[in-house]
Coordinates of C-alpha atoms in Angstrom, one line a residue:
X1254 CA -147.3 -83.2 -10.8
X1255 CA -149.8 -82.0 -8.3
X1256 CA -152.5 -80.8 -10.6
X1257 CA -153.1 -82.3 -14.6
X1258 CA -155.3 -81.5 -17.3
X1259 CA -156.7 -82.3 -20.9
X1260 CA -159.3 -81.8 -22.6
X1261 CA -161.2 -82.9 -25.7
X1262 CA -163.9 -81.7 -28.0
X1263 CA -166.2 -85.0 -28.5
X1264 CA -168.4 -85.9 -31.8
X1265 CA -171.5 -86.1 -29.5
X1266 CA -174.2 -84.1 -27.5
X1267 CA -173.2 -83.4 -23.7
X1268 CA -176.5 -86.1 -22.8
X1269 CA -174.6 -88.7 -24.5
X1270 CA -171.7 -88.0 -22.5
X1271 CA -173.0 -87.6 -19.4
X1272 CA -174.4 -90.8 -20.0
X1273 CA -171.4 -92.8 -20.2
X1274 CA -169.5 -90.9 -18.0
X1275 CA -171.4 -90.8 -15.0
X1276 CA -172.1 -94.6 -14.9
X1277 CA -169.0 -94.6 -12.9
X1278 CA -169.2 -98.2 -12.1
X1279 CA -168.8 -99.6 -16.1
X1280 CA -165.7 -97.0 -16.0
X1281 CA -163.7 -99.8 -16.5
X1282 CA -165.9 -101.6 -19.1
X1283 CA -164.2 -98.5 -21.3
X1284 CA -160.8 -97.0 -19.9
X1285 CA -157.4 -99.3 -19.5
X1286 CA -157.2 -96.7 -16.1
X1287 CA -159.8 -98.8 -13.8
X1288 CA -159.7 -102.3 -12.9
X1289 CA -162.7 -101.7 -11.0
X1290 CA -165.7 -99.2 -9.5
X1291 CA -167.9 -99.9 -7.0
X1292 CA -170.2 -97.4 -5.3
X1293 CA -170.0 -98.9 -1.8
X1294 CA -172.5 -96.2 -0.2
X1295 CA -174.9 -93.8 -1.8
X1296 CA -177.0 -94.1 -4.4
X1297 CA -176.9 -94.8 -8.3
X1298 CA -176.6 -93.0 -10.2
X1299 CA -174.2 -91.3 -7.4
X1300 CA -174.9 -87.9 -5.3
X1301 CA -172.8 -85.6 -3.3
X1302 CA -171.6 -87.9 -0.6
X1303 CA -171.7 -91.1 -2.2
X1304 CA -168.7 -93.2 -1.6
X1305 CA -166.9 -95.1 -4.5
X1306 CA -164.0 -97.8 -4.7
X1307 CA -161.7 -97.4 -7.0
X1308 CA -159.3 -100.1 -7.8
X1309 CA -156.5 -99.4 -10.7
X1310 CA -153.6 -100.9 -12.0
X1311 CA -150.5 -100.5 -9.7
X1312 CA -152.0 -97.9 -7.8
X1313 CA -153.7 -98.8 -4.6
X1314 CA -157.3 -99.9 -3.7
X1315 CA -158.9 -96.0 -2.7
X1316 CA -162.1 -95.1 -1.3
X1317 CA -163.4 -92.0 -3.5
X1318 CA -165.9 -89.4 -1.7
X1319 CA -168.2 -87.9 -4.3
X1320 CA -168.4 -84.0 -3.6
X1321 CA -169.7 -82.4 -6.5
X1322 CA -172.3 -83.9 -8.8
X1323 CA -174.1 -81.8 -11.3
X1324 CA -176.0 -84.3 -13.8
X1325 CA -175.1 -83.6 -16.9
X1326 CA -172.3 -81.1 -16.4
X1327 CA -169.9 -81.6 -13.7
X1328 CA -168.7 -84.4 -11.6
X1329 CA -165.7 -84.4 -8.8
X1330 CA -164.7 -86.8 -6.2
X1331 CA -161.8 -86.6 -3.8
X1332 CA -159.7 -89.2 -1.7
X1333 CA -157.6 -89.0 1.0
X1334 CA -154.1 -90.7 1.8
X1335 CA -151.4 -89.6 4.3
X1336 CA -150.4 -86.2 3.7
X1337 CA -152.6 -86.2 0.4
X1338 CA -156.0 -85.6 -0.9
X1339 CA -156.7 -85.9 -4.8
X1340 CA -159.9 -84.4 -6.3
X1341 CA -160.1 -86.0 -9.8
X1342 CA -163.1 -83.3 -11.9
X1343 CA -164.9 -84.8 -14.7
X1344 CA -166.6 -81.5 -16.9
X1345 CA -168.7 -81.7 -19.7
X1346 CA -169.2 -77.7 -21.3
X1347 CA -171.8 -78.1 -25.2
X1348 CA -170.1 -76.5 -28.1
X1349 CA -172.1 -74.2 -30.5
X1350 CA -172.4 -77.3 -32.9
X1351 CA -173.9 -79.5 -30.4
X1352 CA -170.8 -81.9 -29.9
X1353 CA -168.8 -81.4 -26.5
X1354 CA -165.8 -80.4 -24.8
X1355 CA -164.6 -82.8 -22.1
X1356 CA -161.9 -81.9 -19.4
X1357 CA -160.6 -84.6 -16.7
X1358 CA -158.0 -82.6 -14.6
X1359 CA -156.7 -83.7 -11.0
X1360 CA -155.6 -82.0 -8.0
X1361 CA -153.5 -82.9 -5.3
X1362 CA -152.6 -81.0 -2.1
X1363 CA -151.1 -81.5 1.1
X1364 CA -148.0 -81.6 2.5
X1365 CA -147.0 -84.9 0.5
X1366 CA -148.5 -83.6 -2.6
X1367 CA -145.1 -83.0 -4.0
X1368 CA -143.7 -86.5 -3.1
X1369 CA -146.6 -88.6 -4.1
X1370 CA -146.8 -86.3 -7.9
X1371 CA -142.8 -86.9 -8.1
X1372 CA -143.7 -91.3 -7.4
X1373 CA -146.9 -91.5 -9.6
X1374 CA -146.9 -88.5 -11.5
X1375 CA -146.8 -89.9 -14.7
X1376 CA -148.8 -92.9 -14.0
X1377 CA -151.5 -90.6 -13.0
X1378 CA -151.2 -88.6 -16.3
X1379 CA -151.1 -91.4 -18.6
X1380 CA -154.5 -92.7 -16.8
X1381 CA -155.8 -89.1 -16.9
X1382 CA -154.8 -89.8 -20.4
X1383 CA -156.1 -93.1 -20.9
X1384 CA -159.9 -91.8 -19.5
X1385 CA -160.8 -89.1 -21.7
X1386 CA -159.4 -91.0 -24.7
X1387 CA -161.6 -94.2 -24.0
X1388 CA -164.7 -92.2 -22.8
X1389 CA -164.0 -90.2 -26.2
X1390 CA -164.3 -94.2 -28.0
X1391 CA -166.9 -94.9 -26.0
X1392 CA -169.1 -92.3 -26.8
X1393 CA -168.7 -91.6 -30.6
X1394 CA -169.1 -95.8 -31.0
X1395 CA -172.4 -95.6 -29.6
X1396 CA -173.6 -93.0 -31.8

């Protein structure tokens, strides 16, 4: 694994989006991928330094640090474990028509990079997976 991506061209305006997707803490209210998202320090909506926990189905409990944010573009976070730090990127780019095109990629590096892809690898692309399909759901229902 160390670094996924997908992307998807959505049946709604970048705003809309953005809206759903940088209430990071009702992430689970739409994607199988979260059991739960808490912003534990910083403000909400977040910033650049807020701190998020992240709970997820056999994966566990993380503490995300959010270091890019730029509403209603471009969100990143990163977390760090032995040996590992992940940056998950959340990008929303307007298409000519006025829908969107979503990416969700993640990044791992470190000298366990390779190890920790090779153990949750898939998990982690199935829940990469999982996001951008739900976010997709949740966005063209509210429409």
């Amino acid at each position: 694994m160390p670094n996924y991506s997908t992307s998807a061209e959505i049946d709604a305006t970048p705003e809309e989006v953005w809206a759903v997707l940088s209430d990071v803490e009702h992430m689970p209210d739409w994607t199988p991928s979260m059991r739960s998202v808490e912003i534990i320090d910083g403000p909400n909506p977040p910033d650049v330094g807020t701190q998020v926990r992240i709970e997820q189905p056999e994966l566990p409990l993380a503490v995300w640090l959010m270091d890019e944010w730029d509403p209603p573009r471009h969100f990143a976070w990163i977390t760090e474990a032995p040996g590992v730090t992940t940056q998950a990127e959340h990008l929303v780019e307007p298409l000519p028509d006025g829908r969107s095109k979503v990416t969700l990629a993640i990044t791992q590096t470190g000298s366990l990079a390779w190890l920790v892809g090779g153990l949750v690898g898939k998990r982690t692309r199935e829940y990469v997976d999982a996001e951008l399909a739900g976010l997709e759901a949740r966005v063209t229902q509210r429409g």
